[in-house]
PDB file of N, CA and C in Angstrom:
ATOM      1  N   UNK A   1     128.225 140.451  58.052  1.00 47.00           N
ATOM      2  CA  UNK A   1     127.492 139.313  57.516  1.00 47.00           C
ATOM      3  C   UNK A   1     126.000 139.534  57.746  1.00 47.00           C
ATOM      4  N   UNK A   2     125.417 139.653  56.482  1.00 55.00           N
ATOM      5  CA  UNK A   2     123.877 139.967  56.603  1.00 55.00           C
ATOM      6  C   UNK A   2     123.163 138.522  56.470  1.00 55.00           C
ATOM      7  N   UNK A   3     122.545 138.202  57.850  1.00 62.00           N
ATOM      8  CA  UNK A   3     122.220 136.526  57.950  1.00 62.00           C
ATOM      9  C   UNK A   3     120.421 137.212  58.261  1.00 62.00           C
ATOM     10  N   UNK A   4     119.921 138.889  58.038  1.00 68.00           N
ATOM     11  CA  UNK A   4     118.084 139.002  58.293  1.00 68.00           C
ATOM     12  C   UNK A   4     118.291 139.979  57.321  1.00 68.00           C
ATOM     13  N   UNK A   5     117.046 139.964  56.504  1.00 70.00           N
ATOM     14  CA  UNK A   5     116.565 141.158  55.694  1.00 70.00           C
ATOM     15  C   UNK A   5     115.644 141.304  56.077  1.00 70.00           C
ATOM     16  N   UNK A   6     115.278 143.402  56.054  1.00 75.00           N
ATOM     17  CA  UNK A   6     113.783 143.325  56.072  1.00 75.00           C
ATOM     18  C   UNK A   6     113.272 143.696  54.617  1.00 75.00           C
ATOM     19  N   UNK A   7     112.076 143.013  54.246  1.00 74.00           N
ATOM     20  CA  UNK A   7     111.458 142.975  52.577  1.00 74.00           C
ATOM     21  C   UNK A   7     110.353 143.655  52.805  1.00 74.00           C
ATOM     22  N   UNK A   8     109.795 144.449  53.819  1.00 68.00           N
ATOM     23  CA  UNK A   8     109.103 145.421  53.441  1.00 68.00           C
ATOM     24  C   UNK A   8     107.359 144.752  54.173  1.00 68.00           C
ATOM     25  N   UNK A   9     106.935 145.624  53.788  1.00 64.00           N
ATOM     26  CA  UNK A   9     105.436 145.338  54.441  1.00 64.00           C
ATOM     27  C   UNK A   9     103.984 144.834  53.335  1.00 64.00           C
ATOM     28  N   UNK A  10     104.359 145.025  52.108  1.00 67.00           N
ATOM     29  CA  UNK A  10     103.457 144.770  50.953  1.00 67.00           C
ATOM     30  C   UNK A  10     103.428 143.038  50.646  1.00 67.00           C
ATOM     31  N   UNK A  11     104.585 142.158  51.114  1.00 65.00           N
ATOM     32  CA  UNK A  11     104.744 141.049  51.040  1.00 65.00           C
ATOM     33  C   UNK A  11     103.632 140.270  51.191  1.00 65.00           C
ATOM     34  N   UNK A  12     103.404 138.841  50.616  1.00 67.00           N
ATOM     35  CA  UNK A  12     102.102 137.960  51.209  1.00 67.00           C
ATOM     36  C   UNK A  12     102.927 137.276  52.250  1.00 67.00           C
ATOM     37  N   UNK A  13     102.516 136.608  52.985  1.00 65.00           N
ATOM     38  CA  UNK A  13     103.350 136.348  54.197  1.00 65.00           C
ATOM     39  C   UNK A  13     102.228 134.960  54.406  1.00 65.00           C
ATOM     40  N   UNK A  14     102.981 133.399  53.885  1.00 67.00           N
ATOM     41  CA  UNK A  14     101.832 132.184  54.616  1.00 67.00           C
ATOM     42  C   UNK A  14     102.113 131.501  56.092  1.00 67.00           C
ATOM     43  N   UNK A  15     102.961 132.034  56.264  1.00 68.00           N
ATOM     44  CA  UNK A  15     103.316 131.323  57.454  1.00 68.00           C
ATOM     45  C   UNK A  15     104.619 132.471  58.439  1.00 68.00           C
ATOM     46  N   UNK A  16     104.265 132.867  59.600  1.00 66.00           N
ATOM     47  CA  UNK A  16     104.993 133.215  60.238  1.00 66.00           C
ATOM     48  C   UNK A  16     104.772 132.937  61.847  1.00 66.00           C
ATOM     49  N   UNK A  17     106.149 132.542  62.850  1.00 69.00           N
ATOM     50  CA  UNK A  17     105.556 131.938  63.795  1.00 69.00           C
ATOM     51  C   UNK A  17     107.258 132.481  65.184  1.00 69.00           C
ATOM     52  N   UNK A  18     106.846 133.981  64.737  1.00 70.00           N
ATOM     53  CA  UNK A  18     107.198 134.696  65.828  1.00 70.00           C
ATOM     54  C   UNK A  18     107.188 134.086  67.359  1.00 70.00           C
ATOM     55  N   UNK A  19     108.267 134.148  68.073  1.00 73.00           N
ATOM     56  CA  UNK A  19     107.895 134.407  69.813  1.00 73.00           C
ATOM     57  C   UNK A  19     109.045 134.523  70.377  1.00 73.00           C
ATOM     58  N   UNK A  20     108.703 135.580  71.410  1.00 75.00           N
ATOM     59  CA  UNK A  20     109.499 136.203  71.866  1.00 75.00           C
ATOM     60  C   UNK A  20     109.908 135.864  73.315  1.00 75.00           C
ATOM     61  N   UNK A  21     111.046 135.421  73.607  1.00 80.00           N
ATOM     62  CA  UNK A  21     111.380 134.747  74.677  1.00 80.00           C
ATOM     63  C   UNK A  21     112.203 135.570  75.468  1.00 80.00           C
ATOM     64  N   UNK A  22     111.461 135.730  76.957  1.00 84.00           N
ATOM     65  CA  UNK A  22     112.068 137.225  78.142  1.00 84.00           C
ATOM     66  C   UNK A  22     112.595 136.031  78.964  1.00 84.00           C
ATOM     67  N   UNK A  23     114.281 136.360  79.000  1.00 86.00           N
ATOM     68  CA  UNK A  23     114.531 135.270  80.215  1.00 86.00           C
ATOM     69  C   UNK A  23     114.874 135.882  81.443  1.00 86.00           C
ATOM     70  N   UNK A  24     115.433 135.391  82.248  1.00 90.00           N
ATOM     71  CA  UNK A  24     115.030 135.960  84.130  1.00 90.00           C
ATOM     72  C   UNK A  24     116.150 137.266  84.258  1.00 90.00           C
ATOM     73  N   UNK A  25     117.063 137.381  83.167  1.00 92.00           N
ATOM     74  CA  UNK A  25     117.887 138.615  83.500  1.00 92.00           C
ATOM     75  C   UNK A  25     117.447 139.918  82.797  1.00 92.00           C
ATOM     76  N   UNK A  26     116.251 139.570  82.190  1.00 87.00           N
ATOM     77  CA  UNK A  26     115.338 140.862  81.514  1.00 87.00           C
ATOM     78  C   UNK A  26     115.900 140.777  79.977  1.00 87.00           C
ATOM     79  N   UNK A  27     116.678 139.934  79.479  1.00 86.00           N
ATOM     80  CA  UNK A  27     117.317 139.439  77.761  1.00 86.00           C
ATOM     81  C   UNK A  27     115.922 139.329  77.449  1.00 86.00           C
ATOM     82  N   UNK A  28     116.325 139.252  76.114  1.00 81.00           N
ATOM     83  CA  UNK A  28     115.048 139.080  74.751  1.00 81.00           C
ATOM     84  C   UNK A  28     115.632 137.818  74.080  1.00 81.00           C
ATOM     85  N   UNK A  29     115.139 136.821  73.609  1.00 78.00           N
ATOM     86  CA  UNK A  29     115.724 136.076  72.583  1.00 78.00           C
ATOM     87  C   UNK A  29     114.602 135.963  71.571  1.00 78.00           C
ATOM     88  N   UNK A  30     114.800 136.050  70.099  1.00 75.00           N
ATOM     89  CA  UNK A  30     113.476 135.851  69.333  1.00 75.00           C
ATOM     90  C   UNK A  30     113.735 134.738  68.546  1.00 75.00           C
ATOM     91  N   UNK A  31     112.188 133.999  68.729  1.00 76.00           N
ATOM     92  CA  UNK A  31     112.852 132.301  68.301  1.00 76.00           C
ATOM     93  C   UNK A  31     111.476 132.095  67.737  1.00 76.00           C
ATOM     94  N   UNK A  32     111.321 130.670  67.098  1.00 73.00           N
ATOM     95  CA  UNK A  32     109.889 130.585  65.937  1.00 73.00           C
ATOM     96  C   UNK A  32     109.331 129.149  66.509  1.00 73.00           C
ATOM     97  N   UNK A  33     108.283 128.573  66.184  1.00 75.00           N
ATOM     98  CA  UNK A  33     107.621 127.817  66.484  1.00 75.00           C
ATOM     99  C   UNK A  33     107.473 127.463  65.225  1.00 75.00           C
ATOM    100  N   UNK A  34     107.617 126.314  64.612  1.00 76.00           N
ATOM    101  CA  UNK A  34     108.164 126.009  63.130  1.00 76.00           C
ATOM    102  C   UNK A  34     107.427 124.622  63.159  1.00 76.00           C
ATOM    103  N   UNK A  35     106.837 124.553  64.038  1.00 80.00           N
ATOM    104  CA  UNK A  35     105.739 122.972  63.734  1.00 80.00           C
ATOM    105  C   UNK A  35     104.993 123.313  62.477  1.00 80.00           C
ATOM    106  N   UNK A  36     104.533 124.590  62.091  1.00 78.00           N
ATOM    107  CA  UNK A  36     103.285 124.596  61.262  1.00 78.00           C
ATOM    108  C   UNK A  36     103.914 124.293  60.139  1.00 78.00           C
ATOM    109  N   UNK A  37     105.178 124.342  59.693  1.00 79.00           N
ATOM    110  CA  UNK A  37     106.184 124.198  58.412  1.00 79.00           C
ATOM    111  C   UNK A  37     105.927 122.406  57.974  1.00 79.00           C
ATOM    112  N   UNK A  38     105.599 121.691  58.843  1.00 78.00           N
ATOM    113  CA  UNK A  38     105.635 120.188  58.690  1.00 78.00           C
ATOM    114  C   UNK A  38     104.597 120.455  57.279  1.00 78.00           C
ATOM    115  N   UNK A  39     103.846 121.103  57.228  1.00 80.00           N
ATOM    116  CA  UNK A  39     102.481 120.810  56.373  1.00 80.00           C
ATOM    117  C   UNK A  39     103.317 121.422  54.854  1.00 80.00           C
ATOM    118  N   UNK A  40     104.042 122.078  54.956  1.00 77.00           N
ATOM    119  CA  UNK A  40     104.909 122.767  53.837  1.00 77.00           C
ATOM    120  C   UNK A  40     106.219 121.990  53.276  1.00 77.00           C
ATOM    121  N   UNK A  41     106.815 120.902  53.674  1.00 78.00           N
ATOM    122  CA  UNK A  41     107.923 120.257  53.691  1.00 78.00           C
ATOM    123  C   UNK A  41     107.405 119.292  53.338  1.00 78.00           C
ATOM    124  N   UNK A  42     108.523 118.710  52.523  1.00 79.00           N
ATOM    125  CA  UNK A  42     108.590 117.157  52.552  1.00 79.00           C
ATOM    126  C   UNK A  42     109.263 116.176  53.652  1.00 79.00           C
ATOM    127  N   UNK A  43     109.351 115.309  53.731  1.00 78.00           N
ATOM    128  CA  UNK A  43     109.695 114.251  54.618  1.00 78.00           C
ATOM    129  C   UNK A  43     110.906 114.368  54.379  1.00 78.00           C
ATOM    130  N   UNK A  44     111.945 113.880  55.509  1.00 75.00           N
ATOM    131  CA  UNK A  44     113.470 113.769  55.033  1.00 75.00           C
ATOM    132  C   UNK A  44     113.452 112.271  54.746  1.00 75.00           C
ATOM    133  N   UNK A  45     114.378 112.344  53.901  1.00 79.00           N
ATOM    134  CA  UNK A  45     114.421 110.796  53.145  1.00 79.00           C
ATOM    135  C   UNK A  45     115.612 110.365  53.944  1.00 79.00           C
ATOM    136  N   UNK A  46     116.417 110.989  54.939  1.00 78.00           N
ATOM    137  CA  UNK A  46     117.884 110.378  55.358  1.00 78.00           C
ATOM    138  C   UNK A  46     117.405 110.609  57.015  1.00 78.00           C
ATOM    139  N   UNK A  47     116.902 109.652  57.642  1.00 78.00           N
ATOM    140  CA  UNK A  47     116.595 109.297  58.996  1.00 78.00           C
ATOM    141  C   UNK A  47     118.228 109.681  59.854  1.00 78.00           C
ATOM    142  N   UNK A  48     117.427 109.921  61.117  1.00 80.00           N
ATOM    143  CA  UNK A  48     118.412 110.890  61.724  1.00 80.00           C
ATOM    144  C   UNK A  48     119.313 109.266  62.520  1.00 80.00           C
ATOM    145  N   UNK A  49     120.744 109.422  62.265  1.00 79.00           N
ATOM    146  CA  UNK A  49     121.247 107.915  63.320  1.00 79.00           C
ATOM    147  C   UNK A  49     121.108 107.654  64.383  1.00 79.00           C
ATOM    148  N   UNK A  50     121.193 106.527  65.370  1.00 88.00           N
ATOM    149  CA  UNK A  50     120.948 106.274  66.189  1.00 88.00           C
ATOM    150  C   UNK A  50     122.050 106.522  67.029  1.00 88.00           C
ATOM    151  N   UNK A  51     122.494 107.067  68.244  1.00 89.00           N
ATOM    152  CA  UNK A  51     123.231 107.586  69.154  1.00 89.00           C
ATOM    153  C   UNK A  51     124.634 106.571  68.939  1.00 89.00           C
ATOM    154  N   UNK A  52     123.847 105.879  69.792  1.00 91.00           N
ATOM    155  CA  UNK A  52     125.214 104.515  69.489  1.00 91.00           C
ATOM    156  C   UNK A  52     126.272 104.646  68.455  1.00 91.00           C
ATOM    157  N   UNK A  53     125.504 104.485  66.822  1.00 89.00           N
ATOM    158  CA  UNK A  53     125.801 104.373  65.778  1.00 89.00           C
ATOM    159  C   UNK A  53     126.465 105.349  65.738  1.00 89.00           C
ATOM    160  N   UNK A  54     125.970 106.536  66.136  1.00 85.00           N
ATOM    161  CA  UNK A  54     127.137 107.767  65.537  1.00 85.00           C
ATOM    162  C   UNK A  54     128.505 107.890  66.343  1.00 85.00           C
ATOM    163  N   UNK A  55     128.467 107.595  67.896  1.00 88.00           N
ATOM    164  CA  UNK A  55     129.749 107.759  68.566  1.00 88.00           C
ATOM    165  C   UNK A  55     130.207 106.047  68.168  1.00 88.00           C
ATOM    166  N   UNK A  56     130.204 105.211  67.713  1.00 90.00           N
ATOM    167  CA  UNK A  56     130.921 104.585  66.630  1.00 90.00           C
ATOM    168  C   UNK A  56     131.482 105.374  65.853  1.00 90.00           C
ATOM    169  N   UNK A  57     131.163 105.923  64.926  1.00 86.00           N
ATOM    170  CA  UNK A  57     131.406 106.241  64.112  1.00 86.00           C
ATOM    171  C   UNK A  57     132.790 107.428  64.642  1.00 86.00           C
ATOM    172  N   UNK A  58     132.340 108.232  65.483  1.00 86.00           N
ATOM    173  CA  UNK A  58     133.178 109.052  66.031  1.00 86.00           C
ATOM    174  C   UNK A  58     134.033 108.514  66.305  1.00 86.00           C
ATOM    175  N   UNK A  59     134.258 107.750  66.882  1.00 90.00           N
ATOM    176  CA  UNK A  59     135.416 107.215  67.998  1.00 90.00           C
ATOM    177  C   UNK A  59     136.846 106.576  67.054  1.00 90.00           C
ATOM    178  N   UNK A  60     135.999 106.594  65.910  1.00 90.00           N
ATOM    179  CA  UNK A  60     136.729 105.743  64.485  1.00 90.00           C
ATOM    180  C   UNK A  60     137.688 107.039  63.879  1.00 90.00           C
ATOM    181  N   UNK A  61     137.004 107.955  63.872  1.00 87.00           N
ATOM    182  CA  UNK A  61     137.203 109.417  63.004  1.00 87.00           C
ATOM    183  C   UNK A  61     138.551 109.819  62.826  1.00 87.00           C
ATOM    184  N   UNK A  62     139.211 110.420  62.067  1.00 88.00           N
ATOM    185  CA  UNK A  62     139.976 111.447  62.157  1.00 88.00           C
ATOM    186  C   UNK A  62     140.219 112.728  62.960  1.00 88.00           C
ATOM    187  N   UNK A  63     139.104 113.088  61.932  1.00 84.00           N
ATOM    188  CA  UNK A  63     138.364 114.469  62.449  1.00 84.00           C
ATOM    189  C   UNK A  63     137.226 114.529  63.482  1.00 84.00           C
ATOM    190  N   UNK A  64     137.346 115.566  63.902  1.00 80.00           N
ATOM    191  CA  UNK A  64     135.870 115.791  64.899  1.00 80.00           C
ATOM    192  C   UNK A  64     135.534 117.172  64.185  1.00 80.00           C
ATOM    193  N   UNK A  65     134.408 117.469  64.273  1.00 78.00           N
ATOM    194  CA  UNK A  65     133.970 118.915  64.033  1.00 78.00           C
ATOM    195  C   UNK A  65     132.812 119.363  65.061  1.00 78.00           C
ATOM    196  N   UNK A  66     132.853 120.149  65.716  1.00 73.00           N
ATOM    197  CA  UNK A  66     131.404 120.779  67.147  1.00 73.00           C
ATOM    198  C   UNK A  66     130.716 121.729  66.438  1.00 73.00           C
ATOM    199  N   UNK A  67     130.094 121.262  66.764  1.00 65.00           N
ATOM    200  CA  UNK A  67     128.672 123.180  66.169  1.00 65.00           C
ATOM    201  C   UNK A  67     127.971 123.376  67.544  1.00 65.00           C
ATOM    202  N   UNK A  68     127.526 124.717  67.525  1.00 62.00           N
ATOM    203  CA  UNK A  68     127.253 125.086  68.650  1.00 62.00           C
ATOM    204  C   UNK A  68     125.468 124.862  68.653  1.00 62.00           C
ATOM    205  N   UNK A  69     125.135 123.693  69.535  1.00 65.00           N
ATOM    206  CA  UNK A  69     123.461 123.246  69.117  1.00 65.00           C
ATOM    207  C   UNK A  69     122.974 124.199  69.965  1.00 65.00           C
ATOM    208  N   UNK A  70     122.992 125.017  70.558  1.00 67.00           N
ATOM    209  CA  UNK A  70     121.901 126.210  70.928  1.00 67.00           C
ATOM    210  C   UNK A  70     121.890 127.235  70.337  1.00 67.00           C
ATOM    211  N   UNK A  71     122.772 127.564  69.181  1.00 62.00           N
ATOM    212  CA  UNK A  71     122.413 128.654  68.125  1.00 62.00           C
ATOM    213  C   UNK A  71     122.325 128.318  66.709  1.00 62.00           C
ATOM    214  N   UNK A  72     122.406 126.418  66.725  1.00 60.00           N
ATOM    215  CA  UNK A  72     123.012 125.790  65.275  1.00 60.00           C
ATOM    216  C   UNK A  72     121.996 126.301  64.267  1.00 60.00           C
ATOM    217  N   UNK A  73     120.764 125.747  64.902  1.00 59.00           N
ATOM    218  CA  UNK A  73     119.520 125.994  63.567  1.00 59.00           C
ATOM    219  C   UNK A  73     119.982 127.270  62.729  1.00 59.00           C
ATOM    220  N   UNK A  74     119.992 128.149  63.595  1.00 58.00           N
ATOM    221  CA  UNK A  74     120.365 129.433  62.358  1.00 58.00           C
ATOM    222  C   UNK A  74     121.122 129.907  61.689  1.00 58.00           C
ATOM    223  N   UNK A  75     122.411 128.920  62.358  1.00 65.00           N
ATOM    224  CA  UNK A  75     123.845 129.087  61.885  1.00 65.00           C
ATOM    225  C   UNK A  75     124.001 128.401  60.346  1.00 65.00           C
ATOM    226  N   UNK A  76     122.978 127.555  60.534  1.00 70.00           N
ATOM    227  CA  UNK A  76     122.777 126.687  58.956  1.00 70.00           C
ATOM    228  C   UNK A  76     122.206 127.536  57.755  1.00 70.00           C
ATOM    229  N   UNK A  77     122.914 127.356  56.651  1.00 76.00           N
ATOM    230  CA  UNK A  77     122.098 127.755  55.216  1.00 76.00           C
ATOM    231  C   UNK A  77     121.049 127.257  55.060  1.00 76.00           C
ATOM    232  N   UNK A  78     120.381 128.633  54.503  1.00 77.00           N
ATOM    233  CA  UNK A  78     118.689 127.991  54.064  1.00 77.00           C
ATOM    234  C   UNK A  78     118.655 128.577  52.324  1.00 77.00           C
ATOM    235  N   UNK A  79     118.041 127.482  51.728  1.00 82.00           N
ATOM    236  CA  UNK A  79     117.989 127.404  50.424  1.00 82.00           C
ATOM    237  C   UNK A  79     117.482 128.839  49.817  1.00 82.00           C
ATOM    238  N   UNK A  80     117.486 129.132  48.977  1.00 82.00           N
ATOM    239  CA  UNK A  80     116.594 130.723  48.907  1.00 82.00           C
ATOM    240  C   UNK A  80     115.187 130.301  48.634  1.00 82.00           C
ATOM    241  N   UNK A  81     114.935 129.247  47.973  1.00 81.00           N
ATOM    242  CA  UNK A  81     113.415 128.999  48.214  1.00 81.00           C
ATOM    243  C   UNK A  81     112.564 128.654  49.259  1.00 81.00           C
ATOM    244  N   UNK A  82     113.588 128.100  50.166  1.00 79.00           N
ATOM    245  CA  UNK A  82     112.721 127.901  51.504  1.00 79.00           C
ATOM    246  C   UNK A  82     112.898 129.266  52.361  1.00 79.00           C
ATOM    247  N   UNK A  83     113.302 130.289  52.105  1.00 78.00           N
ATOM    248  CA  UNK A  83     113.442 130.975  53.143  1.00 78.00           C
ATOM    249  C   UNK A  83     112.375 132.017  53.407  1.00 78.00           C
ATOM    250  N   UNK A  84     111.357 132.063  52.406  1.00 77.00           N
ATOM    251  CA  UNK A  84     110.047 132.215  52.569  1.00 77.00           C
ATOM    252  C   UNK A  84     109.590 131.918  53.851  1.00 77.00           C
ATOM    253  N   UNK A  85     109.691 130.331  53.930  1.00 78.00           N
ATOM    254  CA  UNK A  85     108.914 130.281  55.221  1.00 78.00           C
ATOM    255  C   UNK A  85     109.623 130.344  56.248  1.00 78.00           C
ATOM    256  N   UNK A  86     110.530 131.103  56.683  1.00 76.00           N
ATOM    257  CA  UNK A  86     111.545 131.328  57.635  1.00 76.00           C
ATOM    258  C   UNK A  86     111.158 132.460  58.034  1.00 76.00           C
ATOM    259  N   UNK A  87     110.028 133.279  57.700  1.00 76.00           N
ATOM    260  CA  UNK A  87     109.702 134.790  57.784  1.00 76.00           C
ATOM    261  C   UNK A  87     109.167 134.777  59.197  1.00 76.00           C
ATOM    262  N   UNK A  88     109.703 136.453  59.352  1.00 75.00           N
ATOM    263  CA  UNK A  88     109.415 136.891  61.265  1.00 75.00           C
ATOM    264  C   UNK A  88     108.515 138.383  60.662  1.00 75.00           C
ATOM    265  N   UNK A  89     107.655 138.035  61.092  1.00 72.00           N
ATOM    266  CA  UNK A  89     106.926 139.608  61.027  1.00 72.00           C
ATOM    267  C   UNK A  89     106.235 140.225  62.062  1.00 72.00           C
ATOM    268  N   UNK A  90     106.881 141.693  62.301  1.00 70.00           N
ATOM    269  CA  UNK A  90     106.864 142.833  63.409  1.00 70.00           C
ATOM    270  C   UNK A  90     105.806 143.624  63.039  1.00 70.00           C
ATOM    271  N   UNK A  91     106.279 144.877  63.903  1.00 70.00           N
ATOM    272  CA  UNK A  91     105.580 146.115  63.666  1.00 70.00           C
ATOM    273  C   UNK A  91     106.289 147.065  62.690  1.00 70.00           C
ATOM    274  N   UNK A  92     107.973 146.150  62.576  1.00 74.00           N
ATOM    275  CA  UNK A  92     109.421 146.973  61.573  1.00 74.00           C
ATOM    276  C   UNK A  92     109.267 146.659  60.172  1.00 74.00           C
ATOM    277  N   UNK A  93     108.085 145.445  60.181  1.00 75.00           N
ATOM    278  CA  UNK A  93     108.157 144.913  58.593  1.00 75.00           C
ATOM    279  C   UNK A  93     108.458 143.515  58.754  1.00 75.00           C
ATOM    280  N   UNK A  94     108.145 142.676  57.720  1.00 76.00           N
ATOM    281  CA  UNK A  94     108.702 141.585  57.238  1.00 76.00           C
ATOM    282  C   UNK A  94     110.205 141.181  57.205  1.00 76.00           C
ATOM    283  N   UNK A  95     110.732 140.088  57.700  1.00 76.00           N
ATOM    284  CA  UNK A  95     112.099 139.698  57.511  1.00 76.00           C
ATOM    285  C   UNK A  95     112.242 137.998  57.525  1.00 76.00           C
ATOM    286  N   UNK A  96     113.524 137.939  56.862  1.00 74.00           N
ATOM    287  CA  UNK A  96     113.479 136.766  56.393  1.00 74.00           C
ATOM    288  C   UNK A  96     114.854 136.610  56.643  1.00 74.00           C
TER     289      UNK A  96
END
């Protein structure tokens, strides 16, 4: 499953927001700082629920479904037009 491409080095590139996170067992994790994207996005029109409200809602359910929230963000589809600004750029090239 190819979830990074690299597109090469000739690319225009408006936004990229690399950083590289060394944790205490000498690991690498590479993760983005994605505040600057607010200026590129629109507003979400569907406000996030209120805690309460949702384990209501749960407790009602059928189903349950878990996602794993410390790797979710990336585990999610990104539109092909937004994935522009999803770009990480190295010394290997551009990737998206």
């Amino acid at each position: 499953m190819n979830v990074i491409w690299n597109i090469g080095h000739k690319e225009i590139v408006e936004i990229t927001t690399p950083v590289l996170i060394t944790w205490n067992d000498g690991k690498y994790r590479l993760c983005g700082d994605f505040r600057a994207l607010n200026n590129y996005t629109k507003a979400d029109r569907y406000p996030i629920p209120r805690i309460p409200h949702a384990l209501d809602k749960v407790a009602q359910a059928k189903y349950i479904t878990k996602m794993d929230c410390m790797k979710g963000f990336h585990q999610n589809e990104v539109k092909p037009k937004s994935m522009k600004l999803l770009r990480i750029i190295c010394h290997m090239g551009i990737y998206e």
